[in-house]
Amino acid sequence: MTGAKSNFEYQIGGSLESSAPSYVKRYADTEFYERLKLGQFCYVLNSRQMGKSSLRVQMMQRLQAEGIICAFIDLTGMGTQDVTPEKWYAGIVQSLVSSCQLHSKIQWRSWWRERRDLLSPVQCLSKFIEEVLLVEVKENIVIFIDEIDRVLSQNFSLDDFFALIRFFFEQREVNYEYRRLTFALLGVANPNELIQDKTQTPFNIGKAIELQGFQPDEVQPLMDGLNQRVSNPEEVLMHILEWTGGQPFLTQKLCQFIVLESNAQRFSSVEQVVRSHIVENWKSQDEPEHLRTIGDRILYRNEKRTGRLLELYQQILRLGEISADGTPEQIELRLSGLVVEEQGKLKVYNRIYEAVFNHSWVERKLAELRPYAEAIAAWSASGCQDESYLLRGQVLQDTLAWALGKSLGDLDYQFLAASQELAKRQAQMSLQVLAQANKLLAQARQKAKPEVSQRRIGLFWIPRIAICVTAPILLLRFGGLLEGGEWNLLDQFFGWRLWLESPEKRIAIVTIDEEDIKKVGKWPIPDQILAKAIANIKAQKPRAIGLDIYRDLPVEPGHQDLVNIFQSTPSLYGIEKVVNPIIAPPPSLNPERVGFADQVVDADGKVRRALLLILSQNETRYSLAMKLAQHYLESEGITIELVDSDRQHQRLRWGKAVFERFAGNDGGYVRADSGGYQILLNFRGNQENFATFSFRDILEKRIPPDSLRDRLVLIGTTAASIKDVFYTPYNRGLFNSSQPMTGVTIHANIISQIISAVVDGRPLLRVWQKPIEWLWILVWAGLGALVSRQLRYSMAIAASIILTGAGLLGIGFLAFCLGWWLPIIPSLLVLLGSAVAFELVTHKQLERLQFHHTLALLLEMCQDHPLAGAIAIEYLKQSESQDNQAFIDQQLREKQLATRHRSEKNVET
């Protein structure tokens, strides 16, 4: 060997220089060169480390030697991070400028900036090639684009780039200049995947250059490195090709290892070198990386397809070869480099791959991939017959969800299909059993229902439910939550009774309305006019006169006239206001003939109580109504008497009537203010229930003679502008009055209540003591429960409760007409509540009874239908409460114990 040959080096990885002695010229070199020289579009798409880059270097050197301009674009250098379409296409232009040495002819960055706002990036590239490259370069041009598969890694679509290449190809037919432009694509990709938008025409132009492994008649350059290193270099090289299949990277690497072993005098055989330096512990010895690249592409490039690729490769390992059909999975295996297509068959590329990626490796990777690896392995070992290894239940559902969207192997699909078929058969059998179980449960319930429906729960439930319902209603009442409802019902009773009340003939009202004020010309009415009106009233000899107008200050003219009439009329009574703001009585009026005009207003703004007098340590002050009524009754010879010395329980006895003092919790009231001596106000009616005369008629003496004789006459304002009005029960209910009641009318009602009660025996409005009210409410609760017990159907119960409630309202109204305010609202609530509660308890008890009957029937049915009966009992259990579920478990345990005892006795016998 010469000195040059003694320095011979094999190239492991990377591209070989054009003058590298170890470069092996293959048939693809000639085909690639000739087609590019003719201007044909070509692409070399093959697995990695097959010598594509070295081939490209050789082609560029040979073409350049022929005067052809060669541009080189390496897409690896474009990167993928923070790369935009504009940057990517600008990088292509920069590579073309650099490769074609156009720096001196164009400032490409300025050229690009001028057009980027008007054109898209791909249009800019097209214009650059048309207006710059083909203009400035007169020779033929071949653009080599290496690592073309990198376009698939970008986060934006580059379909337009390949469409542009197709455009250049098609322009050859119409533009001669484009015939000088040729493209050569190199990389690891499937041509059909380069354009990802399936609506566009696939990238199917150009000539595919098949790059095969080294053939025996091509490897003479490699033998030069073995000469004088091994005794039989030609034989050794043939053994190397047997192991590598001519794979360029492995062939170069194995030659290098043999040279190293020969130099160290350790070389014995090619197989020994293969196993010690490549196969054994291959992960740690795979430098530069080759085998790991193949494994990673299969396992991780598209994990949805991994299972299918592994099973396809497993099939090739098992059979030795399979027919090539061009499926995506077969193409992907070929691009990984693990298999090769020869004469229409796919087989493992070489013995090294077969030794590294063997059956154990495939099974291990499938086991890591499949969640059902052990099950499918056992099922496959049984000849796909043993159904005990098939997936069931949730495991099957989880596996099907996992398999969704993945491309699995045929065995996987067979295994999953068999599992689904088994699940379907089991489901059909289960459905039959479940249908029978549902039928048994329905029969048991249907049989138990008539027996239970005739039953009634015991009478002892009536007082229980009545008390349980009454207690919370009373608590609500004590809390004041029913106060408004009871007031509203009382107001409604007043409205209903309005039509039954007769007019009050002993009282007359002189009204001062807006027209009177307008005629007089001012308010307050001057003392002279008021004195004249009182004098005209006095002339008709009334029993007494009540002036419901504050007169603490003189209103000229004629004040002295009013003073004179006050002093000369002993039956004339005036008013004062004793509750803040305080208003003094007329100064010239005897204090004995003054009553207060204050009214008691409830929380909802209505007057339902009358304040008769205010007791204090020094004196007793009476209301105007009390003064006038007292004057009238004393003239009838009836005097008032104070009963009981205890102030809290004082009562006024007055003729036939005893006026009970109002307490804060009387009737529907809850903790109301009971200061002074109050009574519940039993209204006579509105102003229409009293004889009324206008103030102007009194002044002008237009009323009939003797109209006011022997009557109590009240003088007060009804003008809306004076605002001496109060809301009363007549402002609520079915027969309501939209207008509030004037103060003078309320005084008339209080006077009428007192006089009619004392003289006529008209009932006062009274209430029961609390224990009696509670007992009354409890009785209605019991009645509601009794009605619910006696009737069977809900509609009948509802109708009966409505009728009973109507009767209760009628009783309450009748009692009201007789002077009693009964607790109707709480009674209605307990009536309804106890009826509903009794119905619920009845339903619950009967449901429990039906449950026991149904369970007993199902336990009997289990003797003839064990499985269906057990499922029916489980259905029953799931539909019941926890207590009933525990009872079912107890009954089943007792049944099991009884069965066990019978079995033991039978054994002993």
Tab-separated table of C-alpha atoms in Angstrom, residues 93-315:
chain	number	residue	atom	x	y	z
A	93	VAL	CA	-34.015	34.642	-0.399
A	94	GLN	CA	-30.868	35.212	1.680
A	95	SER	CA	-29.665	31.663	0.900
A	96	LEU	CA	-30.256	32.199	-2.820
A	97	VAL	CA	-28.388	35.520	-2.768
A	98	SER	CA	-25.468	33.930	-0.949
A	99	SER	CA	-25.303	30.764	-3.091
A	100	CYS	CA	-25.572	32.648	-6.372
A	101	GLN	CA	-23.195	35.449	-5.258
A	102	LEU	CA	-25.690	38.233	-5.895
A	103	HIS	CA	-24.528	40.540	-3.078
A	104	SER	CA	-22.817	42.891	-5.484
A	105	LYS	CA	-25.884	43.101	-7.724
A	106	ILE	CA	-28.734	43.662	-5.273
A	107	GLN	CA	-29.352	44.883	-1.764
A	108	TRP	CA	-31.785	42.123	-1.044
A	109	ARG	CA	-32.941	43.425	2.380
A	110	SER	CA	-33.988	46.762	0.898
A	111	TRP	CA	-35.609	44.959	-1.998
A	112	TRP	CA	-37.581	42.784	0.463
A	113	ARG	CA	-38.680	45.699	2.708
A	114	GLU	CA	-40.018	47.587	-0.301
A	115	ARG	CA	-42.360	44.728	-1.201
A	116	ARG	CA	-43.319	43.050	2.064
A	117	ASP	CA	-46.152	45.469	2.792
A	118	LEU	CA	-47.634	44.946	-0.670
A	119	LEU	CA	-47.067	41.237	-1.206
A	120	SER	CA	-47.293	38.085	0.873
A	121	PRO	CA	-43.997	36.341	1.723
A	122	VAL	CA	-44.488	33.618	-0.889
A	123	GLN	CA	-45.281	36.281	-3.500
A	124	CYS	CA	-42.082	38.103	-2.582
A	125	LEU	CA	-40.082	34.894	-3.131
A	126	SER	CA	-41.811	34.341	-6.473
A	127	LYS	CA	-41.012	37.907	-7.561
A	128	PHE	CA	-37.397	37.554	-6.422
A	129	ILE	CA	-36.856	34.467	-8.549
A	130	GLU	CA	-38.642	35.998	-11.539
A	131	GLU	CA	-37.245	39.544	-11.381
A	132	VAL	CA	-33.810	38.997	-9.819
A	133	LEU	CA	-32.558	35.440	-9.930
A	134	LEU	CA	-33.588	34.612	-13.503
A	135	VAL	CA	-32.524	38.089	-14.654
A	136	GLU	CA	-29.132	38.368	-12.970
A	137	VAL	CA	-28.105	34.721	-13.492
A	138	LYS	CA	-27.928	33.823	-17.157
A	139	GLU	CA	-26.827	30.209	-16.676
A	140	ASN	CA	-29.002	27.233	-15.785
A	141	ILE	CA	-29.834	27.101	-12.069
A	142	VAL	CA	-30.309	24.099	-9.782
A	143	ILE	CA	-31.663	24.876	-6.310
A	144	PHE	CA	-30.884	22.103	-3.803
A	145	ILE	CA	-33.185	22.142	-0.752
A	146	ASP	CA	-31.948	19.795	1.969
A	147	GLU	CA	-33.832	18.581	5.067
A	148	ILE	CA	-37.115	19.273	3.272
A	149	ASP	CA	-38.994	17.435	6.028
A	150	ARG	CA	-38.292	20.381	8.337
A	151	VAL	CA	-41.276	22.185	6.795
A	152	LEU	CA	-43.510	19.781	8.724
A	153	SER	CA	-42.070	21.078	12.026
A	154	GLN	CA	-43.025	24.706	11.481
A	155	ASN	CA	-46.021	26.094	13.401
A	156	PHE	CA	-47.429	27.574	10.217
A	157	SER	CA	-48.387	26.052	6.885
A	158	LEU	CA	-45.860	25.992	4.045
A	159	ASP	CA	-48.215	24.477	1.507
A	160	ASP	CA	-47.852	27.650	-0.567
A	161	PHE	CA	-44.094	27.020	-0.845
A	162	PHE	CA	-44.606	23.698	-2.597
A	163	ALA	CA	-47.425	25.197	-4.637
A	164	LEU	CA	-44.899	27.828	-5.770
A	165	ILE	CA	-42.452	25.114	-6.869
A	166	ARG	CA	-45.308	23.527	-8.824
A	167	PHE	CA	-45.994	26.953	-10.353
A	168	PHE	CA	-42.354	27.254	-11.510
A	169	PHE	CA	-42.607	23.791	-13.033
A	170	GLU	CA	-45.797	24.642	-14.917
A	171	GLN	CA	-44.399	28.017	-16.086
A	172	ARG	CA	-41.915	26.130	-18.213
A	173	GLU	CA	-44.666	25.619	-20.766
A	174	VAL	CA	-45.285	29.359	-21.216
A	175	ASN	CA	-42.042	31.053	-20.172
A	176	TYR	CA	-38.737	29.797	-21.565
A	177	GLU	CA	-36.761	31.441	-18.745
A	178	TYR	CA	-38.211	29.008	-16.242
A	179	ARG	CA	-36.694	26.078	-18.120
A	180	ARG	CA	-33.358	27.232	-16.745
A	181	LEU	CA	-34.627	26.723	-13.178
A	182	THR	CA	-34.547	23.297	-11.545
A	183	PHE	CA	-35.256	22.135	-8.008
A	184	ALA	CA	-33.802	19.157	-6.124
A	185	LEU	CA	-35.454	18.268	-2.817
A	186	LEU	CA	-33.713	16.040	-0.268
A	187	GLY	CA	-34.919	14.814	3.098
A	188	VAL	CA	-36.847	12.222	5.071
A	189	ALA	CA	-40.458	12.651	4.032
A	190	ASN	CA	-43.349	11.163	2.134
A	191	PRO	CA	-44.089	13.328	-0.937
A	192	ASN	CA	-47.820	13.040	-0.228
A	193	GLU	CA	-47.310	14.653	3.185
A	194	LEU	CA	-45.481	17.753	1.984
A	195	ILE	CA	-48.741	19.561	1.165
A	196	GLN	CA	-50.893	19.066	4.258
A	197	ASP	CA	-54.029	20.803	2.971
A	198	LYS	CA	-55.911	17.920	1.373
A	199	THR	CA	-57.998	20.321	-0.708
A	200	GLN	CA	-54.882	21.292	-2.705
A	201	THR	CA	-53.255	19.231	-5.427
A	202	PRO	CA	-50.639	16.914	-3.859
A	203	PHE	CA	-46.955	17.479	-4.562
A	204	ASN	CA	-46.485	14.930	-7.349
A	205	ILE	CA	-44.111	16.638	-9.775
A	206	GLY	CA	-40.531	15.692	-10.500
A	207	LYS	CA	-38.605	12.443	-10.550
A	208	ALA	CA	-38.017	10.331	-7.451
A	209	ILE	CA	-34.382	9.189	-7.160
A	210	GLU	CA	-34.184	5.822	-5.446
A	211	LEU	CA	-31.161	5.863	-3.116
A	212	GLN	CA	-30.295	2.261	-2.341
A	213	GLY	CA	-27.610	0.783	-0.153
A	214	PHE	CA	-24.112	-0.097	-1.350
A	215	GLN	CA	-24.065	-2.950	-3.819
A	216	PRO	CA	-21.114	-5.422	-4.044
A	217	ASP	CA	-20.043	-4.041	-7.426
A	218	GLU	CA	-19.975	-0.463	-6.057
A	219	VAL	CA	-17.866	-0.795	-2.888
A	220	GLN	CA	-14.385	-0.864	-4.400
A	221	PRO	CA	-13.483	2.476	-2.739
A	222	LEU	CA	-14.142	0.939	0.684
A	223	MET	CA	-11.811	-1.979	-0.017
A	224	ASP	CA	-8.876	0.399	-0.285
A	225	GLY	CA	-9.100	1.025	3.458
A	226	LEU	CA	-9.038	-2.700	4.269
A	227	ASN	CA	-6.068	-3.573	2.097
A	228	GLN	CA	-2.996	-4.444	4.132
A	229	ARG	CA	-5.245	-4.309	7.273
A	230	VAL	CA	-6.932	-7.677	6.870
A	231	SER	CA	-5.679	-10.738	5.060
A	232	ASN	CA	-8.724	-11.171	2.828
A	233	PRO	CA	-10.243	-7.682	2.357
A	234	GLU	CA	-12.697	-8.691	-0.379
A	235	GLU	CA	-14.212	-11.483	1.731
A	236	VAL	CA	-14.353	-9.274	4.805
A	237	LEU	CA	-16.133	-6.545	2.838
A	238	MET	CA	-18.707	-9.048	1.583
A	239	HIS	CA	-19.338	-10.145	5.175
A	240	ILE	CA	-19.736	-6.509	6.136
A	241	LEU	CA	-22.375	-6.045	3.429
A	242	GLU	CA	-24.136	-9.185	4.665
A	243	TRP	CA	-24.502	-7.533	8.087
A	244	THR	CA	-25.268	-3.973	6.960
A	245	GLY	CA	-27.225	-4.677	3.781
A	246	GLY	CA	-25.152	-1.904	2.225
A	247	GLN	CA	-26.566	0.754	4.594
A	248	PRO	CA	-23.984	3.555	4.080
A	249	PHE	CA	-23.611	4.732	7.657
A	250	LEU	CA	-23.345	1.229	9.141
A	251	THR	CA	-21.042	0.046	6.362
A	252	GLN	CA	-18.597	2.925	6.879
A	253	LYS	CA	-18.794	2.491	10.662
A	254	LEU	CA	-18.219	-1.262	10.579
A	255	CYS	CA	-15.259	-0.857	8.208
A	256	GLN	CA	-13.760	1.663	10.630
A	257	PHE	CA	-14.224	-0.722	13.587
A	258	ILE	CA	-12.531	-3.565	11.689
A	259	VAL	CA	-9.588	-1.321	10.849
A	260	LEU	CA	-9.245	-0.357	14.510
A	261	GLU	CA	-9.510	-3.986	15.642
A	262	SER	CA	-6.986	-5.044	12.987
A	263	ASN	CA	-4.524	-2.373	14.069
A	264	ALA	CA	-4.878	-3.666	17.622
A	265	GLN	CA	-4.509	-7.229	16.327
A	266	ARG	CA	-7.883	-8.177	17.868
A	267	PHE	CA	-9.830	-8.789	14.708
A	268	SER	CA	-11.137	-12.318	14.351
A	269	SER	CA	-14.405	-12.043	12.424
A	270	VAL	CA	-16.911	-9.504	11.221
A	271	GLU	CA	-19.628	-11.034	13.417
A	272	GLN	CA	-17.462	-10.607	16.515
A	273	VAL	CA	-16.949	-6.906	15.712
A	274	VAL	CA	-20.644	-6.403	14.989
A	275	ARG	CA	-21.737	-7.915	18.269
A	276	SER	CA	-19.095	-6.329	20.492
A	277	HIS	CA	-19.118	-2.843	18.982
A	278	ILE	CA	-22.678	-2.381	17.701
A	279	VAL	CA	-25.293	-4.887	18.900
A	280	GLU	CA	-24.302	-5.443	22.528
A	281	ASN	CA	-25.158	-2.491	24.743
A	282	TRP	CA	-26.106	-0.678	21.571
A	283	LYS	CA	-27.648	2.325	23.338
A	284	SER	CA	-24.346	3.278	24.949
A	285	GLN	CA	-22.254	2.495	21.838
A	286	ASP	CA	-24.535	4.258	19.352
A	287	GLU	CA	-22.201	7.166	18.611
A	288	PRO	CA	-22.735	9.001	16.359
A	289	GLU	CA	-26.412	8.331	16.947
A	290	HIS	CA	-28.014	6.056	14.427
A	291	LEU	CA	-29.955	3.230	16.008
A	292	ARG	CA	-31.617	5.510	18.541
A	293	THR	CA	-32.749	7.739	15.672
A	294	ILE	CA	-34.512	4.797	14.053
A	295	GLY	CA	-36.160	3.677	17.302
A	296	ASP	CA	-37.273	7.195	18.235
A	297	ARG	CA	-38.843	7.810	14.844
A	298	ILE	CA	-40.958	4.679	15.198
A	299	LEU	CA	-41.897	5.230	18.843
A	300	TYR	CA	-42.318	8.980	19.207
A	301	ARG	CA	-42.800	10.746	15.844
A	302	ASN	CA	-46.524	9.937	15.772
A	303	GLU	CA	-47.570	8.184	18.950
A	304	LYS	CA	-51.059	7.509	17.606
A	305	ARG	CA	-49.461	5.317	14.927
A	306	THR	CA	-46.780	3.685	17.104
A	307	GLY	CA	-48.734	0.539	17.914
A	308	ARG	CA	-49.556	-0.069	14.264
A	309	LEU	CA	-45.911	0.414	13.221
A	310	LEU	CA	-44.649	-1.968	15.918
A	311	GLU	CA	-47.119	-4.673	14.995
A	312	LEU	CA	-46.352	-4.251	11.269
A	313	TYR	CA	-42.638	-4.574	12.015
A	314	GLN	CA	-43.349	-7.558	14.271
A	315	GLN	CA	-45.172	-9.204	11.374
